[in-house]
Short mmCIF file of C-alpha atoms in Angstrom, two decimals:
data_model
loop_
_atom_site.label_atom_id
_atom_site.label_comp_id
_atom_site.label_asym_id
_atom_site.label_seq_id
_atom_site.Cartn_x
_atom_site.Cartn_y
_atom_site.Cartn_z
CA MET G 1 -4.36 -160.46 -14.81
CA ALA G 2 -2.47 -157.60 -13.14
CA PRO G 3 -3.61 -154.08 -14.09
CA ALA G 4 -1.59 -152.20 -16.70
CA GLU G 5 1.00 -149.98 -15.05
CA THR G 6 3.01 -147.38 -16.93
CA LEU G 7 6.25 -146.16 -15.36
CA ARG G 8 7.14 -142.66 -16.52
CA TRP G 9 10.87 -142.43 -15.99
CA ALA G 10 13.26 -139.52 -16.61
CA ARG G 11 16.91 -138.67 -16.23
CA ALA G 12 19.25 -135.98 -17.54
CA GLY G 13 20.54 -137.80 -20.62
CA ASP G 14 19.39 -140.38 -23.12
CA SER G 15 20.90 -143.65 -24.23
CA LEU G 16 23.56 -142.82 -26.82
CA THR G 17 22.68 -145.78 -29.06
CA LEU G 18 20.69 -149.00 -29.10
CA ASP G 19 23.64 -151.00 -30.41
CA PRO G 20 24.48 -152.93 -27.23
CA HIS G 21 28.21 -153.15 -27.96
CA ALA G 22 28.89 -149.64 -29.31
CA GLN G 23 29.10 -147.60 -26.10
CA ASN G 24 30.20 -148.64 -22.61
CA GLU G 25 28.21 -145.85 -20.96
CA GLY G 26 25.93 -146.06 -17.94
CA PRO G 27 22.62 -144.62 -19.21
CA THR G 28 23.10 -146.49 -22.50
CA HIS G 29 23.50 -149.77 -20.63
CA THR G 30 20.55 -148.91 -18.41
CA VAL G 31 18.16 -148.71 -21.35
CA ALA G 32 19.75 -151.80 -22.90
CA HIS G 33 19.13 -153.81 -19.72
CA GLN G 34 15.39 -153.48 -20.24
CA ILE G 35 15.62 -154.90 -23.80
CA TYR G 36 18.68 -157.14 -23.93
CA GLU G 37 20.23 -159.50 -21.41
CA PRO G 38 23.72 -160.72 -20.53
CA LEU G 39 24.61 -164.22 -19.36
CA LEU G 40 24.52 -163.02 -15.77
CA ILE G 41 23.60 -159.73 -14.18
CA ARG G 42 23.93 -157.86 -10.94
CA ASP G 43 20.62 -157.40 -9.19
CA MET G 44 19.56 -154.13 -7.56
CA THR G 45 21.86 -154.82 -4.59
CA GLY G 46 24.92 -155.48 -6.76
CA SER G 47 24.87 -159.28 -6.27
CA PHE G 48 25.29 -161.76 -9.11
CA GLU G 49 22.10 -163.30 -10.48
CA PRO G 50 21.61 -165.77 -13.35
CA ALA G 51 20.19 -164.31 -16.56
CA LEU G 52 20.66 -166.12 -19.87
CA ALA G 53 23.03 -168.53 -18.13
CA THR G 54 21.75 -170.56 -15.20
CA GLU G 55 25.15 -171.75 -13.98
CA TRP G 56 28.82 -171.13 -14.70
CA ALA G 57 32.13 -172.51 -13.49
CA PRO G 58 35.66 -173.18 -14.66
CA SER G 59 36.06 -176.47 -16.49
CA PRO G 60 37.27 -179.25 -14.18
CA ASP G 61 39.51 -180.42 -17.03
CA ASP G 62 41.00 -177.10 -18.16
CA PRO G 63 41.46 -174.01 -15.95
CA ASN G 64 41.56 -171.84 -19.09
CA VAL G 65 37.92 -172.63 -19.90
CA TRP G 66 34.76 -171.26 -18.32
CA ILE G 67 31.61 -173.31 -18.96
CA PHE G 68 28.20 -171.60 -19.07
CA LYS G 69 24.98 -173.60 -19.06
CA LEU G 70 22.25 -171.65 -20.84
CA ARG G 71 18.64 -171.12 -19.90
CA GLU G 72 16.14 -173.32 -21.75
CA GLY G 73 12.99 -171.97 -23.38
CA VAL G 74 14.18 -168.39 -24.00
CA THR G 75 12.99 -166.54 -27.08
CA PHE G 76 13.90 -163.22 -28.64
CA HIS G 77 11.25 -160.55 -29.07
CA ASP G 78 10.66 -161.60 -32.69
CA GLY G 79 9.97 -165.19 -31.60
CA ALA G 80 13.35 -166.67 -32.56
CA THR G 81 14.83 -169.26 -30.21
CA PHE G 82 17.86 -168.29 -28.12
CA ASP G 83 20.77 -170.74 -28.08
CA ALA G 84 24.52 -170.99 -27.76
CA SER G 85 25.20 -169.75 -31.31
CA ASP G 86 23.81 -166.35 -30.32
CA VAL G 87 26.21 -166.15 -27.39
CA VAL G 88 29.22 -167.12 -29.51
CA PHE G 89 28.20 -164.55 -32.13
CA SER G 90 27.60 -161.75 -29.60
CA ILE G 91 30.87 -162.19 -27.70
CA ASN G 92 32.85 -162.32 -30.93
CA ARG G 93 31.02 -159.19 -32.12
CA ALA G 94 31.84 -157.44 -28.84
CA LYS G 95 35.55 -158.20 -29.37
CA THR G 96 35.74 -156.29 -32.67
CA PRO G 97 37.55 -152.93 -33.05
CA ASP G 98 34.50 -150.64 -33.03
CA SER G 99 33.09 -152.26 -29.91
CA ASP G 100 33.41 -150.26 -26.70
CA MET G 101 33.21 -153.52 -24.73
CA LYS G 102 36.37 -155.16 -26.07
CA GLU G 103 38.51 -154.30 -23.02
CA LEU G 104 36.30 -156.63 -20.98
CA LEU G 105 37.18 -159.53 -23.28
CA THR G 106 40.93 -159.11 -23.76
CA SER G 107 41.67 -162.51 -22.20
CA VAL G 108 39.16 -164.35 -24.42
CA VAL G 109 40.81 -166.31 -27.23
CA GLU G 110 37.87 -168.48 -28.33
CA VAL G 111 34.15 -168.88 -27.73
CA ARG G 112 32.62 -172.20 -28.69
CA ALA G 113 29.35 -174.08 -28.40
CA PRO G 114 29.74 -177.83 -27.77
CA ASP G 115 25.94 -178.11 -27.77
CA PRO G 116 23.00 -175.69 -28.21
CA MET G 117 22.71 -175.00 -24.48
CA THR G 118 26.38 -174.83 -23.49
CA VAL G 119 29.00 -172.19 -24.15
CA GLU G 120 32.69 -172.52 -23.43
CA ILE G 121 34.80 -169.37 -23.17
CA VAL G 122 38.50 -170.07 -23.57
CA THR G 123 40.89 -167.55 -22.04
CA ASP G 124 44.59 -166.91 -22.40
CA GLY G 125 45.44 -168.40 -19.04
CA PRO G 126 42.99 -168.88 -16.18
CA ASN G 127 40.78 -165.82 -15.66
CA PRO G 128 39.27 -165.92 -12.17
CA ILE G 129 37.06 -162.86 -12.65
CA LEU G 130 35.69 -163.47 -16.16
CA PRO G 131 32.02 -163.62 -15.01
CA SER G 132 32.38 -160.12 -13.52
CA ASN G 133 33.23 -158.85 -17.00
CA LEU G 134 30.02 -160.14 -18.53
CA THR G 135 27.27 -158.36 -16.58
CA ASN G 136 26.80 -155.65 -19.24
CA LEU G 137 27.75 -157.86 -22.21
CA PHE G 138 24.43 -158.16 -24.02
CA ILE G 139 23.42 -161.09 -26.23
CA MET G 140 21.99 -160.40 -29.68
CA ASP G 141 20.10 -162.71 -32.05
CA GLU G 142 22.64 -163.76 -34.67
CA ASP G 143 20.06 -164.31 -37.44
CA TRP G 144 18.36 -160.94 -36.84
CA THR G 145 21.67 -159.10 -36.78
CA VAL G 146 22.88 -160.77 -39.97
CA ALA G 147 19.55 -160.29 -41.76
CA ASN G 148 19.60 -156.58 -41.00
CA ASP G 149 23.22 -156.05 -42.03
CA ALA G 150 24.20 -155.09 -38.47
CA VAL G 151 27.03 -157.53 -37.80
CA LYS G 152 29.55 -154.68 -37.69
CA VAL G 153 29.38 -152.73 -34.43
CA GLN G 154 28.30 -149.13 -34.92
CA ASP G 155 31.23 -146.70 -35.08
CA TYR G 156 29.66 -144.25 -32.66
CA GLU G 157 32.62 -141.90 -32.51
CA GLY G 158 32.64 -141.77 -36.31
CA ASN G 159 28.96 -140.70 -36.31
CA GLU G 160 27.93 -143.91 -38.06
CA ASP G 161 24.22 -144.77 -38.18
CA THR G 162 23.22 -148.43 -38.35
CA PHE G 163 20.11 -150.57 -38.08
CA ALA G 164 21.19 -151.86 -34.65
CA ALA G 165 21.67 -148.30 -33.40
CA ARG G 166 17.98 -147.57 -34.06
CA ASN G 167 16.29 -150.94 -33.59
CA ALA G 168 16.46 -153.74 -31.04
CA ASN G 169 15.58 -157.42 -30.66
CA GLY G 170 16.56 -158.87 -27.32
CA THR G 171 15.41 -161.50 -24.85
CA GLY G 172 14.76 -158.95 -22.09
CA PRO G 173 11.56 -158.11 -20.22
CA TYR G 174 10.60 -155.16 -22.46
CA ILE G 175 10.21 -154.70 -26.21
CA LEU G 176 11.14 -151.50 -28.00
CA SER G 177 7.86 -149.93 -29.07
CA SER G 178 9.04 -146.52 -30.28
CA ARG G 179 12.10 -144.34 -30.01
CA GLU G 180 12.84 -140.72 -30.72
CA PRO G 181 16.41 -140.08 -29.53
CA ASP G 182 16.73 -137.37 -26.88
CA VAL G 183 12.92 -137.06 -26.76
CA ARG G 184 11.21 -140.30 -25.69
CA THR G 185 11.59 -144.06 -25.76
CA VAL G 186 8.59 -146.34 -25.13
CA LEU G 187 8.99 -149.96 -24.10
CA THR G 188 6.22 -152.51 -23.57
CA GLN G 189 6.29 -155.72 -21.57
CA PHE G 190 7.37 -158.82 -23.52
CA PRO G 191 4.52 -161.33 -22.99
CA ASP G 192 6.79 -164.35 -23.55
CA TYR G 193 9.57 -163.23 -21.24
CA TRP G 194 11.15 -166.23 -19.52
CA GLY G 195 11.23 -164.43 -16.15
CA LYS G 196 7.67 -163.12 -16.07
CA ASP G 197 6.79 -165.36 -13.07
CA LEU G 198 10.16 -164.90 -11.31
CA PHE G 199 10.25 -161.10 -11.05
CA PRO G 200 7.58 -158.58 -9.99
CA MET G 201 7.04 -157.36 -13.58
CA ASP G 202 4.48 -154.85 -12.24
CA VAL G 203 5.42 -152.32 -14.92
CA THR G 204 3.75 -153.13 -18.21
CA GLU G 205 4.90 -150.05 -20.11
CA ILE G 206 7.93 -147.76 -19.74
CA GLU G 207 7.99 -144.17 -20.97
CA TYR G 208 11.58 -143.01 -20.76
CA THR G 209 12.17 -139.27 -21.22
CA PRO G 210 15.54 -137.52 -21.09
CA ILE G 211 15.11 -134.08 -19.46
CA GLN G 212 18.45 -132.28 -19.46
CA ASN G 213 17.35 -129.17 -17.55
CA ALA G 214 17.43 -129.87 -13.82
CA ALA G 215 14.59 -127.50 -12.89
CA THR G 216 12.36 -128.93 -15.61
CA ARG G 217 13.15 -132.48 -14.50
CA VAL G 218 12.20 -131.74 -10.89
CA ALA G 219 9.08 -129.87 -11.97
CA ALA G 220 8.00 -132.94 -13.95
CA LEU G 221 8.31 -135.08 -10.82
CA LEU G 222 6.57 -132.54 -8.58
CA SER G 223 3.66 -132.19 -10.99
CA GLY G 224 3.20 -135.93 -11.39
CA GLU G 225 4.24 -135.85 -15.04
CA VAL G 226 6.89 -138.49 -14.29
CA ASP G 227 7.08 -141.17 -11.58
CA LEU G 228 10.84 -141.63 -11.23
CA ILE G 229 13.90 -139.45 -11.81
CA GLN G 230 17.38 -140.82 -11.22
CA ASP G 231 19.17 -137.55 -10.74
CA VAL G 232 17.46 -135.23 -8.29
CA PRO G 233 19.57 -132.04 -8.16
CA VAL G 234 21.14 -131.70 -4.72
CA GLN G 235 19.59 -128.28 -4.26
CA ASP G 236 16.10 -129.80 -4.64
CA LEU G 237 16.43 -132.84 -2.38
CA ALA G 238 14.58 -131.29 0.58
CA ARG G 239 11.83 -129.95 -1.65
CA VAL G 240 11.19 -133.34 -3.25
CA ALA G 241 11.43 -135.25 0.02
CA GLY G 242 9.01 -132.82 1.65
CA THR G 243 6.32 -133.20 -1.01
CA ASP G 244 3.38 -135.46 -0.19
CA GLY G 245 3.41 -138.60 -2.30
CA LEU G 246 7.10 -138.31 -3.22
CA GLU G 247 10.26 -139.85 -1.77
CA VAL G 248 14.02 -139.46 -2.17
CA ARG G 249 16.08 -142.62 -1.85
CA THR G 250 19.84 -142.33 -1.50
CA ALA G 251 22.83 -144.66 -1.79
CA PRO G 252 26.57 -144.40 -2.45
CA GLN G 253 27.32 -144.92 -6.13
CA ASN G 254 29.98 -147.16 -7.59
CA ARG G 255 31.40 -144.22 -9.56
CA VAL G 256 34.12 -141.61 -9.22
CA ILE G 257 34.25 -138.22 -10.97
CA PHE G 258 37.63 -136.89 -12.08
CA LEU G 259 39.52 -134.69 -14.54
CA GLY G 260 41.86 -136.06 -17.19
CA LEU G 261 44.84 -134.30 -18.78
CA ASN G 262 46.46 -134.89 -22.15
CA MET G 263 50.03 -135.37 -20.94
CA GLY G 264 51.21 -137.37 -23.95
CA ALA G 265 50.98 -134.75 -26.70
CA ASP G 266 54.08 -132.79 -27.70
CA ASP G 267 51.97 -129.64 -27.60
CA LEU G 268 48.40 -128.82 -26.60
CA ASP G 269 45.91 -127.39 -29.07
CA SER G 270 44.09 -125.21 -26.53
CA ASP G 271 46.92 -123.70 -24.50
CA ASN G 272 49.04 -120.58 -25.05
CA VAL G 273 52.39 -122.26 -24.51
CA GLU G 274 54.15 -122.88 -27.79
CA GLY G 275 56.14 -126.02 -28.49
CA VAL G 276 55.74 -127.65 -25.11
CA ASN G 277 52.98 -129.41 -23.15
CA PRO G 278 52.64 -128.16 -19.57
CA PHE G 279 50.69 -131.31 -18.61
CA ALA G 280 53.71 -133.46 -19.51
CA ASP G 281 55.41 -132.10 -16.37
CA ALA G 282 54.37 -134.12 -13.31
CA ARG G 283 54.86 -131.03 -11.13
CA VAL G 284 52.11 -129.21 -13.04
CA ARG G 285 49.76 -132.17 -12.62
CA GLN G 286 50.59 -132.33 -8.91
CA ALA G 287 49.98 -128.61 -8.57
CA MET G 288 46.58 -128.92 -10.22
CA ASN G 289 45.70 -131.80 -7.93
CA LEU G 290 46.63 -129.69 -4.89
CA ALA G 291 44.57 -126.76 -6.22
CA ILE G 292 41.28 -128.71 -6.18
CA ASN G 293 39.36 -128.05 -2.98
CA ARG G 294 37.24 -131.18 -2.82
CA GLU G 295 35.63 -130.27 0.48
CA ALA G 296 34.41 -126.97 -1.00
CA ILE G 297 32.94 -128.81 -3.98
CA GLN G 298 31.30 -131.28 -1.60
CA GLN G 299 29.72 -128.58 0.55
CA VAL G 300 28.93 -125.80 -1.92
CA VAL G 301 28.33 -127.54 -5.27
CA MET G 302 27.10 -130.94 -4.04
CA ARG G 303 25.37 -129.79 -0.82
CA GLY G 304 27.11 -132.60 1.05
CA GLN G 305 26.05 -135.25 -1.45
CA SER G 306 29.51 -136.54 -2.44
CA GLN G 307 32.58 -138.13 -0.91
CA PRO G 308 35.91 -136.39 -1.69
CA ALA G 309 38.24 -138.72 -3.58
CA GLY G 310 41.97 -139.16 -3.83
CA MET G 311 41.96 -142.05 -6.31
CA ILE G 312 39.84 -142.93 -9.32
CA ALA G 313 38.49 -146.14 -7.77
CA PRO G 314 35.27 -146.16 -5.75
CA PRO G 315 35.33 -147.83 -2.31
CA PHE G 316 33.30 -150.76 -3.73
CA VAL G 317 36.24 -151.86 -5.88
CA ASN G 318 38.93 -154.46 -5.18
CA GLY G 319 42.18 -152.48 -4.99
CA TRP G 320 40.69 -149.39 -3.35
CA SER G 321 42.44 -148.34 -0.17
CA GLU G 322 41.60 -145.68 2.36
CA ALA G 323 45.24 -144.60 2.46
CA LEU G 324 45.30 -143.84 -1.28
CA ASP G 325 41.86 -142.27 -1.31
CA GLN G 326 43.09 -139.15 0.46
CA ALA G 327 43.60 -135.73 -1.08
CA SER G 328 44.54 -132.34 0.30
CA THR G 329 44.36 -128.73 -0.88
CA ASP G 330 47.51 -126.66 -0.59
CA ILE G 331 47.63 -123.53 -2.75
CA PRO G 332 51.08 -122.31 -1.60
CA ALA G 333 52.59 -125.73 -2.34
CA ALA G 334 50.81 -125.80 -5.70
CA LYS G 335 52.14 -122.36 -6.64
CA ALA G 336 55.63 -123.46 -5.67
CA LEU G 337 55.37 -126.50 -7.93
CA MET G 338 54.16 -124.32 -10.81
CA GLU G 339 57.11 -121.98 -10.28
CA GLU G 340 59.53 -124.88 -10.10
CA ALA G 341 58.15 -126.29 -13.35
CA GLY G 342 58.65 -122.95 -15.09
CA TYR G 343 55.01 -121.92 -15.15
CA GLY G 344 55.00 -119.33 -12.37
CA ASP G 345 53.05 -117.00 -14.68
CA GLY G 346 50.57 -119.78 -15.50
CA PHE G 347 49.06 -120.63 -18.88
CA THR G 348 45.67 -120.94 -20.56
CA VAL G 349 43.87 -124.17 -21.49
CA GLN G 350 40.35 -125.38 -22.31
CA LEU G 351 38.37 -127.73 -20.05
CA ASP G 352 35.81 -129.93 -21.82
CA CYS G 353 32.86 -130.87 -19.63
CA PRO G 354 29.50 -132.62 -20.08
CA ASN G 355 26.36 -130.83 -18.94
CA ASP G 356 23.88 -133.72 -18.88
CA ARG G 357 25.74 -136.78 -17.60
CA TYR G 358 26.90 -136.50 -13.97
CA ILE G 359 25.34 -134.85 -10.95
CA ASN G 360 26.04 -131.10 -11.24
CA ASP G 361 28.74 -131.83 -13.80
CA GLU G 362 28.95 -128.35 -15.31
CA ALA G 363 28.87 -126.71 -11.86
CA ILE G 364 31.77 -128.91 -10.73
CA CYS G 365 33.75 -127.84 -13.79
CA GLN G 366 32.94 -124.18 -13.06
CA ALA G 367 34.28 -124.63 -9.54
CA ALA G 368 37.43 -126.27 -10.89
CA VAL G 369 37.97 -123.32 -13.23
CA GLY G 370 38.04 -120.97 -10.23
CA MET G 371 40.38 -123.24 -8.31
CA MET G 372 42.86 -123.47 -11.19
CA ALA G 373 42.88 -119.66 -11.44
CA GLN G 374 44.37 -119.57 -7.93
CA ILE G 375 47.57 -121.11 -9.29
CA GLY G 376 47.67 -119.06 -12.48
CA ILE G 377 45.97 -121.50 -14.88
CA ASP G 378 43.35 -119.62 -16.90
CA VAL G 379 40.79 -122.24 -17.89
CA ALA G 380 38.17 -121.70 -20.60
CA LEU G 381 35.18 -123.96 -19.93
CA ASP G 382 33.39 -125.64 -22.83
CA ALA G 383 30.36 -127.58 -21.55
CA LYS G 384 28.19 -129.57 -23.94
CA PRO G 385 25.83 -132.60 -23.98
CA LYS G 386 27.46 -135.97 -23.42
CA ALA G 387 26.71 -137.08 -26.98
CA GLN G 388 29.19 -134.43 -28.15
CA HIS G 389 31.51 -134.61 -25.12
CA PHE G 390 32.37 -138.32 -25.00
CA PRO G 391 33.70 -138.55 -28.59
CA LEU G 392 36.30 -135.93 -27.63
CA ILE G 393 37.68 -138.44 -25.13
CA SER G 394 37.37 -141.61 -27.19
CA ASN G 395 38.79 -139.85 -30.27
CA LYS G 396 41.61 -138.35 -28.14
CA THR G 397 40.83 -134.78 -29.24
CA THR G 398 40.64 -133.08 -25.85
CA ASP G 399 43.40 -131.52 -23.73
CA PHE G 400 41.60 -131.37 -20.39
CA TYR G 401 38.31 -133.09 -19.63
CA MET G 402 35.83 -134.39 -17.08
CA LEU G 403 34.98 -138.07 -16.92
CA GLY G 404 33.10 -140.27 -14.49
CA TRP G 405 33.88 -143.97 -14.22
CA GLY G 406 31.79 -146.72 -12.70
CA VAL G 407 33.24 -150.18 -12.18
CA PRO G 408 30.63 -152.88 -12.88
CA THR G 409 33.20 -155.65 -12.34
CA TYR G 410 34.04 -154.29 -8.85
CA ASP G 411 37.72 -154.87 -9.69
CA SER G 412 40.57 -152.47 -10.47
CA GLU G 413 41.50 -154.33 -13.67
CA TYR G 414 38.48 -152.70 -15.33
CA ILE G 415 39.82 -149.23 -14.54
CA PHE G 416 43.32 -150.10 -15.71
CA ASN G 417 42.20 -151.68 -18.99
CA PHE G 418 40.16 -148.67 -20.07
CA LEU G 419 41.88 -145.70 -18.44
CA VAL G 420 45.55 -146.54 -17.78
CA HIS G 421 46.84 -149.04 -20.34
CA THR G 422 48.43 -147.65 -23.49
CA THR G 423 45.79 -147.25 -26.19
CA ASP G 424 46.00 -150.18 -28.61
CA ASP G 425 43.61 -152.53 -30.39
CA GLU G 426 42.47 -154.17 -27.16
CA ARG G 427 42.85 -151.70 -24.30
CA GLY G 428 43.03 -148.02 -23.44
CA SER G 429 40.02 -146.88 -25.45
CA TRP G 430 39.12 -144.24 -22.81
CA ASN G 431 42.70 -143.28 -21.96
CA ALA G 432 42.84 -139.81 -23.50
CA THR G 433 45.82 -138.84 -21.33
CA GLY G 434 48.37 -140.16 -23.83
CA TYR G 435 50.06 -141.90 -20.91
CA SER G 436 52.03 -145.00 -21.92
CA ASN G 437 54.14 -147.18 -19.64
CA ALA G 438 55.25 -150.56 -21.01
CA ASP G 439 56.11 -151.99 -17.58
CA LEU G 440 52.73 -150.96 -16.22
CA ASP G 441 50.99 -152.36 -19.31
CA ALA G 442 52.59 -155.75 -18.69
CA LYS G 443 51.40 -155.74 -15.08
CA ILE G 444 47.87 -154.78 -16.17
CA GLU G 445 47.81 -157.58 -18.74
CA SER G 446 48.97 -160.11 -16.16
CA LEU G 447 45.85 -159.54 -14.05
CA ALA G 448 43.59 -161.36 -16.50
CA SER G 449 45.30 -164.71 -15.91
CA GLU G 450 46.70 -164.51 -12.37
CA THR G 451 44.81 -167.06 -10.27
CA ASP G 452 46.71 -166.50 -7.04
CA LEU G 453 44.57 -163.71 -5.63
CA SER G 454 47.22 -162.55 -3.17
CA VAL G 455 49.72 -162.14 -6.01
CA ARG G 456 47.06 -160.48 -8.15
CA ASN G 457 46.13 -158.02 -5.41
CA ALA G 458 49.79 -157.20 -4.83
CA THR G 459 50.13 -156.36 -8.54
CA ILE G 460 47.01 -154.20 -8.36
CA ALA G 461 48.51 -152.31 -5.42
CA GLU G 462 51.77 -151.77 -7.37
CA ILE G 463 49.84 -150.36 -10.32
CA TRP G 464 47.92 -147.97 -8.09
CA GLU G 465 51.15 -146.72 -6.52
CA VAL G 466 52.41 -145.73 -9.98
CA ILE G 467 49.12 -144.09 -10.96
CA GLN G 468 49.11 -142.04 -7.77
CA ALA G 469 52.78 -141.09 -8.05
CA GLU G 470 52.32 -139.98 -11.67
CA THR G 471 49.14 -137.98 -10.86
CA LEU G 472 47.61 -139.60 -13.92
CA TYR G 473 44.17 -138.14 -13.17
CA LEU G 474 42.75 -135.51 -10.83
CA PRO G 475 40.10 -137.26 -8.69
CA ILE G 476 37.24 -135.11 -7.41
CA HIS G 477 34.67 -137.25 -5.63
CA HIS G 478 32.70 -140.44 -5.38
CA GLN G 479 29.12 -139.79 -6.43
CA VAL G 480 26.10 -140.24 -4.18
CA LEU G 481 22.86 -141.30 -5.85
CA ASN G 482 19.59 -139.56 -5.13
CA TRP G 483 16.56 -141.02 -6.88
CA GLY G 484 13.27 -139.17 -6.58
CA MET G 485 10.04 -141.06 -7.07
CA SER G 486 6.38 -141.38 -6.46
CA SER G 487 5.63 -143.28 -3.24
CA LYS G 488 3.86 -145.90 -5.35
CA VAL G 489 7.19 -146.96 -6.90
CA GLY G 490 8.97 -149.70 -5.00
CA VAL G 491 12.66 -149.85 -5.93
CA LEU G 492 16.09 -150.17 -4.34
CA VAL G 493 18.71 -147.63 -5.40
CA ASP G 494 21.20 -149.63 -7.45
CA PRO G 495 24.88 -148.75 -6.78
CA GLU G 496 25.42 -148.93 -10.57
CA ASP G 497 22.66 -146.31 -11.08
CA GLN G 498 20.89 -148.85 -13.29
CA PRO G 499 17.24 -149.39 -12.42
CA LYS G 500 16.20 -152.73 -13.87
CA ILE G 501 12.50 -152.17 -14.25
CA LYS G 502 11.52 -155.84 -13.98
CA TYR G 503 12.37 -155.62 -10.23
CA ILE G 504 10.16 -152.58 -9.59
CA THR G 505 6.87 -152.93 -7.76
CA MET G 506 3.99 -150.49 -8.25
CA ASN G 507 1.82 -150.06 -5.18
#
């Protein structure tokens, strides 16, 4: 038997909830991936790999149906047998209003189980990229969820507390042993895990500790208190890399950091302009975009560890183009636009920013405050932990905010569904801009069932042209990942920033 190996793992912020459908947020999914599993996953290189499904393909008889063959012999942590009814239940649960995963399932009209080991997902027209939408769609045990009165997805934004938010029962490689939110979560290896002979599974216990303070987090790694931190501050990279027994591993991340503006409101709550919304004027948005000096942020705030961005799609994503991903700084032109829009004397507004989610998030916001001052916009910065920041966006109660967006489907439709489409029952849950364009909505909706990829890509390009012309968001940069770790930890840096611990080797 292999020796017991504990991985002591830290990052800036904790999982927001254990309910696997309540929050579509990176660190939340990362913890969930240790406990729960989707039908298919992306491995540590970003490639598809079977999980609870062993094969999947469109039905030869009906292009509107995807058929998934399920893995035999899988059990949940409580010993219950996994079968197709759990998949049907979980996908239907993830389609409900409080779910933060529903945008991924907008094309799904029915989920059915013709037999215990087969699931058929029926879509409203052929959906060529449906599997890409399922890699973070976790499967729950229907009986356990029903027995514990947890069928309803936790209303996270409404501060609801539920059994599923505090407890877990998945099929994944690790069992929840104990959890104290924002303090420590302990997971232990599931002895009956179906993949125990297929993956390294060197880690037998995980101690996951959120450490918000960057200096404290690095000190914990330097002292040997933790073995792996996902977010080495850029100012400490050389120090960590130069320490015996430690390594820094780096990779581009599939994530872009940007600022959003509430352009849809008649008036802003936090500004000093009465009866009108400055952000509703495209010239103001363009001026703000021109005021951001991305190269200065890259060099001074990020110490070179970022890639300036001109669009809110990372280069990994279908629909990204080098031509659109360009941005320039031009203060005179920005001032002229402000003058033309009637705001030559500027205005005041509040910027809401997280301080424990993205690399140097608060420092980026501080830099943006100074840049906006150059064109007369007096910005008051309000930085707070992500658990308080994100509800401002999802509840649409912020005027000006920072957000980072990863794209696990590697396709622009994911960005459009969440961030561009008008907010309704199915889409737009993270679109706090108030932007609404019926023609664009129709184009976005068409992507889910367009099987001619050349036509689909042409529509994606048309949507991006509108987004760029409207200056819907203010892109800042594509993140670069820097993981710091003990030399004994063998792991690839995942472009999704999601270490799946079952792949890790301990030397």
